[in-house]
PDB file of C-alpha atoms in Angstrom:
ATOM      1  CA  MET A 265      24.830  16.745  -5.979  1.00 80.00           C
ATOM      2  CA  SER A 266      22.667  14.169  -7.737  1.00 95.00           C
ATOM      3  CA  THR A 267      18.988  14.918  -8.222  1.00 97.00           C
ATOM      4  CA  TYR A 268      15.746  13.300  -9.342  1.00 98.00           C
ATOM      5  CA  ARG A 269      12.358  14.380 -10.616  1.00 97.00           C
ATOM      6  CA  ASN A 270       9.015  12.594 -10.262  1.00 97.00           C
ATOM      7  CA  PRO A 271       7.852  10.269 -11.608  1.00 98.00           C
ATOM      8  CA  VAL A 272      10.972   8.111 -11.260  1.00 98.00           C
ATOM      9  CA  TYR A 273       9.618   5.441 -13.632  1.00 98.00           C
ATOM     10  CA  PRO A 274       7.829   6.469 -16.847  1.00 96.00           C
ATOM     11  CA  GLU A 275       5.478   3.495 -17.290  1.00 97.00           C
ATOM     12  CA  ILE A 276       2.268   2.534 -15.471  1.00 97.00           C
ATOM     13  CA  PHE A 277       3.254   1.325 -12.016  1.00 98.00           C
ATOM     14  CA  ALA A 278       0.489   1.776  -9.443  1.00 98.00           C
ATOM     15  CA  ASP A 279       0.437   0.696  -5.775  1.00 98.00           C
ATOM     16  CA  PRO A 280       4.249   0.575  -5.644  1.00 98.00           C
ATOM     17  CA  PHE A 281       5.880  -1.501  -2.929  1.00 98.00           C
ATOM     18  CA  VAL A 282       9.655  -1.407  -2.479  1.00 98.00           C
ATOM     19  CA  LEU A 283      11.686  -4.144  -0.777  1.00 98.00           C
ATOM     20  CA  ARG A 284      15.341  -3.510   0.018  1.00 98.00           C
ATOM     21  CA  HIS A 285      17.397  -6.695   0.004  1.00 98.00           C
ATOM     22  CA  ASP A 286      21.191  -6.956   0.167  1.00 97.00           C
ATOM     23  CA  GLY A 287      21.526  -3.288  -0.774  1.00 96.00           C
ATOM     24  CA  VAL A 288      19.288  -3.595  -3.846  1.00 98.00           C
ATOM     25  CA  TYR A 289      15.774  -2.179  -4.188  1.00 98.00           C
ATOM     26  CA  TYR A 290      13.019  -4.269  -5.782  1.00 98.00           C
ATOM     27  CA  ALA A 291       9.731  -2.569  -6.679  1.00 98.00           C
ATOM     28  CA  TYR A 292       6.457  -4.421  -7.299  1.00 98.00           C
ATOM     29  CA  GLY A 293       3.347  -2.739  -8.663  1.00 98.00           C
ATOM     30  CA  THR A 294       0.003  -2.878 -10.408  1.00 97.00           C
ATOM     31  CA  ALA A 295       0.066  -2.653 -14.205  1.00 95.00           C
ATOM     32  CA  PRO A 296      -1.839  -4.129 -17.142  1.00 88.00           C
ATOM     33  CA  GLY A 297      -0.408  -6.895 -19.252  1.00 80.00           C
ATOM     34  CA  ALA A 298       1.604 -10.007 -18.532  1.00 80.00           C
ATOM     35  CA  ALA A 299       4.394 -12.082 -20.015  1.00 78.00           C
ATOM     36  CA  GLY A 300       4.663 -15.851 -20.319  1.00 81.00           C
ATOM     37  CA  GLY A 301       1.615 -16.290 -18.130  1.00 84.00           C
ATOM     38  CA  ARG A 302       3.174 -14.273 -15.306  1.00 93.00           C
ATOM     39  CA  GLN A 303       1.670 -11.212 -13.648  1.00 95.00           C
ATOM     40  CA  ILE A 304       2.949  -8.336 -11.460  1.00 97.00           C
ATOM     41  CA  PRO A 305       5.860  -6.322 -12.882  1.00 97.00           C
ATOM     42  CA  VAL A 306       9.083  -6.068 -10.876  1.00 98.00           C
ATOM     43  CA  LEU A 307      11.798  -3.411 -11.120  1.00 98.00           C
ATOM     44  CA  ARG A 308      15.315  -3.187  -9.695  1.00 98.00           C
ATOM     45  CA  SER A 309      17.405  -0.194  -8.563  1.00 98.00           C
ATOM     46  CA  THR A 310      20.433   0.638  -6.429  1.00 98.00           C
ATOM     47  CA  ASP A 311      19.538   4.294  -5.804  1.00 98.00           C
ATOM     48  CA  LEU A 312      15.702   4.579  -5.825  1.00 98.00           C
ATOM     49  CA  VAL A 313      15.943   6.862  -8.874  1.00 98.00           C
ATOM     50  CA  ASN A 314      17.082   4.721 -11.806  1.00 98.00           C
ATOM     51  CA  TRP A 315      14.970   1.595 -12.323  1.00 98.00           C
ATOM     52  CA  GLU A 316      15.469  -1.459 -14.506  1.00 98.00           C
ATOM     53  CA  ALA A 317      12.512  -3.608 -15.564  1.00 97.00           C
ATOM     54  CA  LEU A 318      12.977  -7.317 -14.747  1.00 97.00           C
ATOM     55  CA  GLY A 319       9.760  -8.619 -16.271  1.00 96.00           C
ATOM     56  CA  HIS A 320       6.860 -10.184 -14.369  1.00 96.00           C
ATOM     57  CA  ALA A 321       7.245 -12.041 -11.089  1.00 96.00           C
ATOM     58  CA  LEU A 322       4.000 -13.850 -10.181  1.00 96.00           C
ATOM     59  CA  VAL A 323       2.936 -17.281 -11.436  1.00 95.00           C
ATOM     60  CA  PRO A 324      -0.844 -17.326 -10.676  1.00 92.00           C
ATOM     61  CA  ALA A 325      -2.669 -20.371  -9.382  1.00 89.00           C
ATOM     62  CA  ALA A 326      -4.066 -22.788 -11.954  1.00 84.00           C
ATOM     63  CA  GLY A 327      -7.325 -21.532 -13.430  1.00 79.00           C
ATOM     64  CA  MET A 328      -6.585 -17.859 -12.654  1.00 79.00           C
ATOM     65  CA  GLU A 329      -5.349 -16.827 -16.073  1.00 66.00           C
ATOM     66  CA  ALA A 330      -5.880 -13.224 -17.111  1.00 62.00           C
ATOM     67  CA  GLU A 331      -7.744 -14.463 -20.194  1.00 56.00           C
ATOM     68  CA  GLN A 332     -10.499 -15.642 -17.845  1.00 65.00           C
ATOM     69  CA  GLY A 333     -10.961 -12.150 -16.483  1.00 72.00           C
ATOM     70  CA  TYR A 334      -8.701 -12.326 -13.434  1.00 80.00           C
ATOM     71  CA  HIS A 335      -6.907  -9.224 -12.248  1.00 88.00           C
ATOM     72  CA  PHE A 336      -3.899  -9.010  -9.936  1.00 93.00           C
ATOM     73  CA  TRP A 337      -2.936  -5.898  -8.014  1.00 95.00           C
ATOM     74  CA  ALA A 338      -1.381  -4.269  -4.936  1.00 97.00           C
ATOM     75  CA  PRO A 339       1.518  -6.718  -4.348  1.00 98.00           C
ATOM     76  CA  GLU A 340       3.761  -6.524  -1.289  1.00 98.00           C
ATOM     77  CA  VAL A 341       6.708  -8.788  -0.479  1.00 98.00           C
ATOM     78  CA  ALA A 342       8.139  -9.944   2.863  1.00 98.00           C
ATOM     79  CA  SER A 343      11.501 -11.626   3.380  1.00 98.00           C
ATOM     80  CA  HIS A 344      11.591 -14.360   6.031  1.00 98.00           C
ATOM     81  CA  ASP A 345      14.037 -17.205   6.703  1.00 97.00           C
ATOM     82  CA  GLY A 346      15.590 -16.970   3.253  1.00 97.00           C
ATOM     83  CA  ARG A 347      12.345 -17.017   1.296  1.00 98.00           C
ATOM     84  CA  PHE A 348      10.164 -14.259  -0.143  1.00 98.00           C
ATOM     85  CA  TYR A 349       6.396 -14.036   0.215  1.00 98.00           C
ATOM     86  CA  MET A 350       4.266 -11.959  -2.144  1.00 98.00           C
ATOM     87  CA  TYR A 351       0.842 -10.975  -0.805  1.00 98.00           C
ATOM     88  CA  TYR A 352      -1.482  -9.768  -3.526  1.00 97.00           C
ATOM     89  CA  SER A 353      -5.115  -9.005  -4.361  1.00 95.00           C
ATOM     90  CA  SER A 354      -6.970 -10.936  -7.040  1.00 93.00           C
ATOM     91  CA  GLY A 355     -10.444 -11.297  -8.490  1.00 87.00           C
ATOM     92  CA  ASN A 356     -12.530 -11.598 -11.629  1.00 79.00           C
ATOM     93  CA  ALA A 357     -15.885 -10.274 -10.428  1.00 65.00           C
ATOM     94  CA  PRO A 358     -17.329  -6.743 -10.494  1.00 60.00           C
ATOM     95  CA  GLU A 359     -15.941  -4.282  -7.966  1.00 61.00           C
ATOM     96  CA  GLY A 360     -16.856  -4.935  -4.362  1.00 56.00           C
ATOM     97  CA  THR A 361     -17.497  -8.655  -4.731  1.00 62.00           C
ATOM     98  CA  ASP A 362     -15.294 -11.743  -4.766  1.00 74.00           C
ATOM     99  CA  GLN A 363     -11.950  -9.971  -4.366  1.00 90.00           C
ATOM    100  CA  LYS A 364      -9.514 -12.108  -2.411  1.00 93.00           C
ATOM    101  CA  LEU A 365      -6.048 -12.026  -0.868  1.00 97.00           C
ATOM    102  CA  ARG A 366      -3.539 -14.687  -1.852  1.00 97.00           C
ATOM    103  CA  VAL A 367       0.156 -15.354  -1.236  1.00 98.00           C
ATOM    104  CA  ALA A 368       2.941 -16.648  -3.472  1.00 98.00           C
ATOM    105  CA  VAL A 369       6.452 -17.816  -2.549  1.00 98.00           C
ATOM    106  CA  ALA A 370       9.886 -17.389  -4.180  1.00 98.00           C
ATOM    107  CA  ASP A 371      13.548 -18.037  -3.476  1.00 98.00           C
ATOM    108  CA  HIS A 372      14.636 -14.695  -4.933  1.00 98.00           C
ATOM    109  CA  PRO A 373      13.080 -11.211  -4.690  1.00 98.00           C
ATOM    110  CA  ALA A 374      12.753 -11.036  -8.496  1.00 98.00           C
ATOM    111  CA  GLY A 375      10.754 -14.277  -8.514  1.00 96.00           C
ATOM    112  CA  PRO A 376       9.286 -16.367  -9.877  1.00 97.00           C
ATOM    113  CA  PHE A 377       6.687 -16.292  -7.103  1.00 98.00           C
ATOM    114  CA  LEU A 378       4.571 -19.461  -7.138  1.00 97.00           C
ATOM    115  CA  ASP A 379       1.057 -19.143  -5.750  1.00 96.00           C
ATOM    116  CA  ALA A 380       0.744 -21.095  -2.482  1.00 96.00           C
ATOM    117  CA  GLY A 381      -2.736 -22.372  -3.355  1.00 94.00           C
ATOM    118  CA  LYS A 382      -4.778 -20.750  -0.594  1.00 92.00           C
ATOM    119  CA  VAL A 383      -7.018 -17.784   0.089  1.00 95.00           C
ATOM    120  CA  LEU A 384      -5.742 -15.896   3.113  1.00 97.00           C
ATOM    121  CA  VAL A 385      -9.118 -14.691   4.398  1.00 97.00           C
ATOM    122  CA  PRO A 386     -11.620 -17.457   3.528  1.00 92.00           C
ATOM    123  CA  GLY A 387     -15.278 -16.622   3.887  1.00 87.00           C
ATOM    124  CA  GLN A 388     -14.675 -12.883   3.469  1.00 89.00           C
ATOM    125  CA  PRO A 389     -16.352 -11.585   0.270  1.00 86.00           C
ATOM    126  CA  PHE A 390     -13.941  -8.671  -0.002  1.00 92.00           C
ATOM    127  CA  SER A 391     -10.332  -8.489   1.211  1.00 96.00           C
ATOM    128  CA  ILE A 392      -7.609  -6.484  -0.558  1.00 96.00           C
ATOM    129  CA  ASP A 393      -4.377  -4.501  -0.072  1.00 98.00           C
ATOM    130  CA  ALA A 394      -2.332  -6.831   2.128  1.00 98.00           C
ATOM    131  CA  HIS A 395       0.609  -5.329   4.018  1.00 98.00           C
ATOM    132  CA  PRO A 396       2.929  -7.770   5.849  1.00 98.00           C
ATOM    133  CA  PHE A 397       4.764  -6.226   8.798  1.00 98.00           C
ATOM    134  CA  ARG A 398       7.164  -7.598  11.413  1.00 98.00           C
ATOM    135  CA  ASP A 399       7.001  -5.868  14.800  1.00 98.00           C
ATOM    136  CA  ASP A 400       9.929  -5.041  17.087  1.00 96.00           C
ATOM    137  CA  GLU A 401       9.601  -8.444  18.794  1.00 96.00           C
ATOM    138  CA  GLY A 402       9.802 -10.374  15.517  1.00 97.00           C
ATOM    139  CA  GLN A 403       6.091 -11.223  15.181  1.00 98.00           C
ATOM    140  CA  TRP A 404       4.618 -10.950  11.685  1.00 98.00           C
ATOM    141  CA  TRP A 405       1.241  -9.282  11.156  1.00 98.00           C
ATOM    142  CA  LEU A 406      -0.919  -8.763   8.078  1.00 98.00           C
ATOM    143  CA  PHE A 407      -2.780  -5.497   7.600  1.00 98.00           C
ATOM    144  CA  TYR A 408      -5.532  -5.639   4.976  1.00 98.00           C
ATOM    145  CA  CYS A 409      -8.843  -4.096   3.912  1.00 98.00           C
ATOM    146  CA  VAL A 410     -12.425  -5.275   4.403  1.00 97.00           C
ATOM    147  CA  ASP A 411     -15.826  -3.595   4.055  1.00 96.00           C
ATOM    148  CA  PHE A 412     -17.949  -2.249   6.924  1.00 97.00           C
ATOM    149  CA  LEU A 413     -21.689  -1.857   6.327  1.00 96.00           C
ATOM    150  CA  GLU A 414     -22.644  -0.239   9.637  1.00 95.00           C
ATOM    151  CA  ALA A 415     -21.752   3.278  10.740  1.00 93.00           C
ATOM    152  CA  SER A 416     -20.205   3.632  14.209  1.00 89.00           C
ATOM    153  CA  HIS A 417     -19.785   6.991  15.990  1.00 88.00           C
ATOM    154  CA  ASP A 418     -18.114   9.160  13.322  1.00 92.00           C
ATOM    155  CA  GLU A 419     -16.911   6.171  11.314  1.00 96.00           C
ATOM    156  CA  ARG A 420     -18.431   5.934   7.857  1.00 97.00           C
ATOM    157  CA  ILE A 421     -19.791   2.991   5.886  1.00 98.00           C
ATOM    158  CA  GLY A 422     -17.188   1.708   3.461  1.00 97.00           C
ATOM    159  CA  THR A 423     -13.765   0.099   3.246  1.00 97.00           C
ATOM    160  CA  GLY A 424     -11.422   0.088   6.232  1.00 98.00           C
ATOM    161  CA  ILE A 425      -8.229  -1.558   7.482  1.00 98.00           C
ATOM    162  CA  VAL A 426      -7.845  -4.449   9.939  1.00 98.00           C
ATOM    163  CA  VAL A 427      -4.814  -6.349  11.267  1.00 98.00           C
ATOM    164  CA  ASP A 428      -4.390 -10.048  12.054  1.00 98.00           C
ATOM    165  CA  LYS A 429      -1.491 -12.131  13.355  1.00 98.00           C
ATOM    166  CA  LEU A 430       0.357 -14.406  10.946  1.00 98.00           C
ATOM    167  CA  LEU A 431       0.760 -17.854  12.535  1.00 98.00           C
ATOM    168  CA  ASP A 432       3.162 -18.615   9.698  1.00 98.00           C
ATOM    169  CA  MET A 433       3.816 -16.696   6.504  1.00 98.00           C
ATOM    170  CA  THR A 434       0.795 -18.194   4.722  1.00 98.00           C
ATOM    171  CA  THR A 435      -1.694 -18.610   7.608  1.00 98.00           C
ATOM    172  CA  LEU A 436      -3.630 -15.987   9.561  1.00 98.00           C
ATOM    173  CA  ALA A 437      -4.919 -16.427  13.105  1.00 98.00           C
ATOM    174  CA  GLY A 438      -8.413 -15.425  11.990  1.00 97.00           C
ATOM    175  CA  GLU A 439      -8.765 -12.753  14.698  1.00 97.00           C
ATOM    176  CA  PRO A 440      -8.711  -9.429  12.823  1.00 98.00           C
ATOM    177  CA  ARG A 441      -8.822  -6.167  14.765  1.00 98.00           C
ATOM    178  CA  VAL A 442      -9.918  -2.821  13.379  1.00 98.00           C
ATOM    179  CA  VAL A 443      -7.044  -0.424  12.697  1.00 98.00           C
ATOM    180  CA  VAL A 444      -8.841   2.477  11.021  1.00 98.00           C
ATOM    181  CA  ARG A 445     -12.137   3.083   9.272  1.00 98.00           C
ATOM    182  CA  PRO A 446     -13.077   6.060   7.078  1.00 97.00           C
ATOM    183  CA  HIS A 447     -14.016   9.018   9.280  1.00 96.00           C
ATOM    184  CA  GLN A 448     -13.378  12.187   7.272  1.00 94.00           C
ATOM    185  CA  ASP A 449     -15.339  13.854   4.472  1.00 95.00           C
ATOM    186  CA  TRP A 450     -12.297  13.616   2.183  1.00 95.00           C
ATOM    187  CA  HIS A 451     -12.413   9.812   2.553  1.00 97.00           C
ATOM    188  CA  VAL A 452     -15.459   9.704   0.270  1.00 97.00           C
ATOM    189  CA  PHE A 453     -15.133   7.187  -2.541  1.00 97.00           C
ATOM    190  CA  ARG A 454     -18.496   7.544  -4.246  1.00 96.00           C
ATOM    191  CA  LYS A 455     -21.914   8.912  -3.305  1.00 97.00           C
ATOM    192  CA  ASP A 456     -24.954   6.680  -3.860  1.00 97.00           C
ATOM    193  CA  ARG A 457     -22.846   3.619  -4.591  1.00 95.00           C
ATOM    194  CA  PRO A 458     -24.767   0.342  -5.139  1.00 93.00           C
ATOM    195  CA  MET A 459     -23.139  -2.305  -2.916  1.00 90.00           C
ATOM    196  CA  TYR A 460     -24.265  -5.561  -1.307  1.00 91.00           C
ATOM    197  CA  GLY A 461     -27.860  -5.118  -2.440  1.00 92.00           C
ATOM    198  CA  SER A 462     -28.204  -1.567  -1.123  1.00 95.00           C
ATOM    199  CA  VAL A 463     -27.004   1.970  -1.880  1.00 97.00           C
ATOM    200  CA  TYR A 464     -24.490   3.813   0.292  1.00 97.00           C
ATOM    201  CA  ASP A 465     -22.455   6.989   0.452  1.00 97.00           C
ATOM    202  CA  TRP A 466     -19.273   4.928   0.326  1.00 97.00           C
ATOM    203  CA  HIS A 467     -16.043   6.023   2.004  1.00 98.00           C
ATOM    204  CA  THR A 468     -12.654   4.339   1.743  1.00 98.00           C
ATOM    205  CA  VAL A 469      -9.346   4.036   3.578  1.00 98.00           C
ATOM    206  CA  GLU A 470      -6.961   1.469   2.117  1.00 98.00           C
ATOM    207  CA  GLY A 471      -3.338   0.624   1.295  1.00 98.00           C
ATOM    208  CA  ALA A 472      -1.840   0.229   4.784  1.00 98.00           C
ATOM    209  CA  ALA A 473       1.891   0.891   5.235  1.00 98.00           C
ATOM    210  CA  VAL A 474       3.401   0.667   8.730  1.00 98.00           C
ATOM    211  CA  LEU A 475       6.523   2.312  10.172  1.00 98.00           C
ATOM    212  CA  TYR A 476       7.932   1.708  13.658  1.00 97.00           C
ATOM    213  CA  ARG A 477       9.584   4.737  15.213  1.00 96.00           C
ATOM    214  CA  ASP A 478      10.268   5.886  18.774  1.00 95.00           C
ATOM    215  CA  SER A 479       8.326   2.959  20.284  1.00 96.00           C
ATOM    216  CA  HIS A 480       5.228   3.767  18.222  1.00 97.00           C
ATOM    217  CA  TYR A 481       3.633   2.094  15.217  1.00 98.00           C
ATOM    218  CA  TYR A 482       2.462   4.489  12.509  1.00 97.00           C
ATOM    219  CA  CYS A 483      -0.087   2.924  10.172  1.00 98.00           C
ATOM    220  CA  PHE A 484      -0.355   5.076   7.061  1.00 98.00           C
ATOM    221  CA  TYR A 485      -3.373   4.730   4.812  1.00 98.00           C
ATOM    222  CA  SER A 486      -4.693   6.175   1.569  1.00 98.00           C
ATOM    223  CA  GLY A 487      -8.154   7.702   1.712  1.00 97.00           C
ATOM    224  CA  GLY A 488     -10.738   8.798  -0.823  1.00 97.00           C
ATOM    225  CA  ALA A 489     -11.294   7.757  -4.422  1.00 96.00           C
ATOM    226  CA  TRP A 490      -8.220   6.258  -6.044  1.00 94.00           C
ATOM    227  CA  GLU A 491      -9.115   7.676  -9.468  1.00 91.00           C
ATOM    228  CA  LYS A 492      -9.816  11.234  -8.272  1.00 91.00           C
ATOM    229  CA  GLU A 493      -8.034  14.276  -6.860  1.00 89.00           C
ATOM    230  CA  ASN A 494      -9.213  13.729  -3.264  1.00 93.00           C
ATOM    231  CA  TYR A 495      -6.939  10.688  -2.890  1.00 96.00           C
ATOM    232  CA  GLY A 496      -4.177  11.187  -0.318  1.00 96.00           C
ATOM    233  CA  VAL A 497      -2.233   9.704   2.604  1.00 97.00           C
ATOM    234  CA  SER A 498      -2.725  10.102   6.353  1.00 96.00           C
ATOM    235  CA  TYR A 499      -2.044   7.895   9.377  1.00 96.00           C
ATOM    236  CA  VAL A 500      -3.004   6.556  12.805  1.00 96.00           C
ATOM    237  CA  VAL A 501      -0.686   5.635  15.707  1.00 96.00           C
ATOM    238  CA  ALA A 502      -0.438   2.821  18.275  1.00 97.00           C
ATOM    239  CA  ARG A 503       1.928   1.517  20.960  1.00 97.00           C
ATOM    240  CA  HIS A 504       1.537  -2.053  19.704  1.00 98.00           C
ATOM    241  CA  ALA A 505       1.302  -3.433  16.186  1.00 98.00           C
ATOM    242  CA  GLU A 506      -2.147  -4.901  16.804  1.00 97.00           C
ATOM    243  CA  GLY A 507      -3.421  -1.608  18.224  1.00 97.00           C
ATOM    244  CA  PRO A 508      -5.514   0.065  19.420  1.00 98.00           C
ATOM    245  CA  TYR A 509      -4.728   2.818  16.935  1.00 97.00           C
ATOM    246  CA  ARG A 510      -5.560   6.452  17.596  1.00 96.00           C
ATOM    247  CA  ARG A 511      -5.808   9.398  15.253  1.00 93.00           C
ATOM    248  CA  PRO A 512      -3.140  12.087  15.531  1.00 88.00           C
ATOM    249  CA  GLU A 513      -3.824  14.928  17.929  1.00 80.00           C
ATOM    250  CA  GLY A 514      -5.722  17.669  16.180  1.00 69.00           C
ATOM    251  CA  GLY A 515      -7.617  15.277  13.930  1.00 62.00           C
ATOM    252  CA  HIS A 516      -6.647  15.079  10.273  1.00 65.00           C
ATOM    253  CA  GLU A 517      -2.875  14.974   9.746  1.00 75.00           C
ATOM    254  CA  ALA A 518      -2.240  14.572   6.031  1.00 85.00           C
ATOM    255  CA  LEU A 519       1.182  13.359   4.992  1.00 92.00           C
ATOM    256  CA  LEU A 520       0.615  13.449   1.244  1.00 94.00           C
ATOM    257  CA  MET A 521      -2.091  15.367  -0.611  1.00 92.00           C
ATOM    258  CA  ARG A 522      -2.247  17.298  -3.839  1.00 87.00           C
ATOM    259  CA  THR A 523      -1.024  20.877  -3.360  1.00 79.00           C
ATOM    260  CA  PRO A 524      -0.503  23.888  -5.665  1.00 75.00           C
ATOM    261  CA  SER A 525       3.164  22.828  -5.940  1.00 72.00           C
ATOM    262  CA  SER A 526       2.302  19.272  -7.045  1.00 77.00           C
ATOM    263  CA  GLY A 527       2.409  20.263 -10.695  1.00 82.00           C
ATOM    264  CA  GLU A 528       1.266  17.392 -12.870  1.00 84.00           C
ATOM    265  CA  LEU A 529       0.955  14.863 -10.023  1.00 94.00           C
ATOM    266  CA  LEU A 530      -2.665  14.081  -9.159  1.00 94.00           C
ATOM    267  CA  GLY A 531      -4.141  11.754  -6.545  1.00 95.00           C
ATOM    268  CA  PRO A 532      -0.926  10.710  -4.741  1.00 97.00           C
ATOM    269  CA  GLY A 533      -1.267   7.573  -2.655  1.00 97.00           C
ATOM    270  CA  HIS A 534      -1.110   3.825  -2.022  1.00 98.00           C
ATOM    271  CA  ASN A 535       2.414   4.084  -0.716  1.00 98.00           C
ATOM    272  CA  SER A 536       5.187   2.059   0.822  1.00 98.00           C
ATOM    273  CA  PHE A 537       8.305   3.160   2.703  1.00 98.00           C
ATOM    274  CA  THR A 538      11.992   2.423   2.432  1.00 98.00           C
ATOM    275  CA  VAL A 539      15.306   3.976   3.464  1.00 98.00           C
ATOM    276  CA  SER A 540      17.964   5.764   1.428  1.00 98.00           C
ATOM    277  CA  PRO A 541      21.014   3.802   0.243  1.00 98.00           C
ATOM    278  CA  ASP A 542      23.067   4.978   3.238  1.00 97.00           C
ATOM    279  CA  GLY A 543      20.186   4.223   5.635  1.00 97.00           C
ATOM    280  CA  SER A 544      19.968   7.767   7.009  1.00 97.00           C
ATOM    281  CA  GLU A 545      16.680   8.875   5.411  1.00 98.00           C
ATOM    282  CA  ASP A 546      13.108   7.595   5.253  1.00 98.00           C
ATOM    283  CA  TRP A 547      11.500   7.730   1.800  1.00 98.00           C
ATOM    284  CA  ILE A 548       7.888   7.361   0.779  1.00 98.00           C
ATOM    285  CA  VAL A 549       7.189   5.561  -2.513  1.00 98.00           C
ATOM    286  CA  TYR A 550       3.749   6.229  -4.015  1.00 98.00           C
ATOM    287  CA  HIS A 551       1.856   6.526  -7.252  1.00 98.00           C
ATOM    288  CA  ALA A 552       0.289   9.611  -8.821  1.00 97.00           C
ATOM    289  CA  TRP A 553      -1.768  10.274 -11.941  1.00 96.00           C
ATOM    290  CA  ASP A 554      -0.681  12.327 -14.922  1.00 94.00           C
ATOM    291  CA  PRO A 555      -3.022  15.275 -15.728  1.00 90.00           C
ATOM    292  CA  ALA A 556      -4.998  13.280 -18.300  1.00 92.00           C
ATOM    293  CA  ARG A 557      -5.362  10.388 -15.831  1.00 92.00           C
ATOM    294  CA  THR A 558      -3.971   7.913 -18.317  1.00 95.00           C
ATOM    295  CA  ALA A 559      -1.432   6.348 -15.953  1.00 96.00           C
ATOM    296  CA  ARG A 560      -0.490   6.057 -12.295  1.00 97.00           C
ATOM    297  CA  ARG A 561       3.298   6.256 -12.124  1.00 98.00           C
ATOM    298  CA  MET A 562       5.826   5.670  -9.351  1.00 98.00           C
ATOM    299  CA  CYS A 563       7.096   8.658  -7.373  1.00 98.00           C
ATOM    300  CA  ILE A 564       9.344   9.122  -4.336  1.00 98.00           C
ATOM    301  CA  ASP A 565       9.865  11.838  -1.709  1.00 98.00           C
ATOM    302  CA  ARG A 566      11.864  12.122   1.496  1.00 98.00           C
ATOM    303  CA  VAL A 567      10.034  11.875   4.828  1.00 97.00           C
ATOM    304  CA  ASP A 568      11.306  13.849   7.833  1.00 97.00           C
ATOM    305  CA  TRP A 569      10.208  13.635  11.461  1.00 96.00           C
ATOM    306  CA  VAL A 570       9.358  16.823  13.324  1.00 93.00           C
ATOM    307  CA  GLU A 571       8.307  16.570  16.979  1.00 87.00           C
ATOM    308  CA  GLY A 572       7.222  12.983  16.493  1.00 85.00           C
ATOM    309  CA  LYS A 573       5.228  13.655  13.325  1.00 91.00           C
ATOM    310  CA  PRO A 574       6.079  12.629   9.758  1.00 95.00           C
ATOM    311  CA  VAL A 575       6.324  15.447   7.214  1.00 95.00           C
ATOM    312  CA  THR A 576       7.245  15.581   3.536  1.00 95.00           C
ATOM    313  CA  MET A 577       7.576  18.179   0.818  1.00 92.00           C
ATOM    314  CA  GLY A 578       5.749  15.803  -1.516  1.00 91.00           C
ATOM    315  CA  PRO A 579       4.206  15.309  -3.846  1.00 96.00           C
ATOM    316  CA  THR A 580       7.096  17.090  -5.561  1.00 96.00           C
ATOM    317  CA  TRP A 581       7.144  17.796  -9.265  1.00 93.00           C
ATOM    318  CA  THR A 582      10.340  19.865  -9.551  1.00 95.00           C
ATOM    319  CA  GLU A 583      13.939  18.661  -9.311  1.00 96.00           C
ATOM    320  CA  GLN A 584      14.891  17.422  -5.829  1.00 97.00           C
ATOM    321  CA  PRO A 585      18.046  16.140  -4.068  1.00 97.00           C
ATOM    322  CA  ALA A 586      18.381  12.397  -4.620  1.00 98.00           C
ATOM    323  CA  PRO A 587      18.396   9.890  -1.751  1.00 98.00           C
ATOM    324  CA  LYS A 588      21.729   9.812   0.090  1.00 97.00           C
TER     325      LYS A 588
END
């Protein structure tokens, strides 16, 4: 029996998104550095365990060179009508201001992805972590993050997730609906955080990843502070892709959090999902810190479904059976 051990890729590879195309897995992630003016590293695998680096996939828009302070992160790729669309976050301003979502287009999943020349959410000072998703009727949606500066019921001030319809693969309807806002103590990002000219106890849910199963849409999110141990993954559920989304019965249902068995994996989160090579298993792909917090590296674990709820043994640090 073949096995694997996390992390499955030794280099920095945060916010990992995996696209399966023609039996091959392509992974896109956040990492420093670039090559030939390109950004966003891309990897290739046939088994989810052994990964080959293919270089960098994104050709940024003119004037957005890294030398001018621009950063590029949290890429996700959708395949539609023979083309591939990379949705990514970008910005060159201090955190919390002037961070935008953009889209780039390619003819192959390894790229090059050429920026389409437009901001997806114009007029929004902060929009990050795009997640394209096609529902069971074939409609594409884009889940992404924005900031909320007013508390509502038990919902906290901070970053939350909305969803909007894609009129085409590069144009949103402009009618976002709230999916989930931070609502738990463990969602805290930073106390007394200066933002938008004021100071808040800031909470965060981010990094949407949607699965459709048994006529329900499960929107998974990462909550807490991405650089700390309270970072983890939970979810909300809806009957339709656009919502309304409800929290699981019983309140907080964590899918992925640090446990005593996590070993040297800290702060697991910002995940995507894929299936095993034979299609029989769901797998979560996520990043986790090393103990010294020098790198977020790509990890995988199997997801099972028990009485309509997702469960996983992860984050696993010891040797595990490889995807089937």
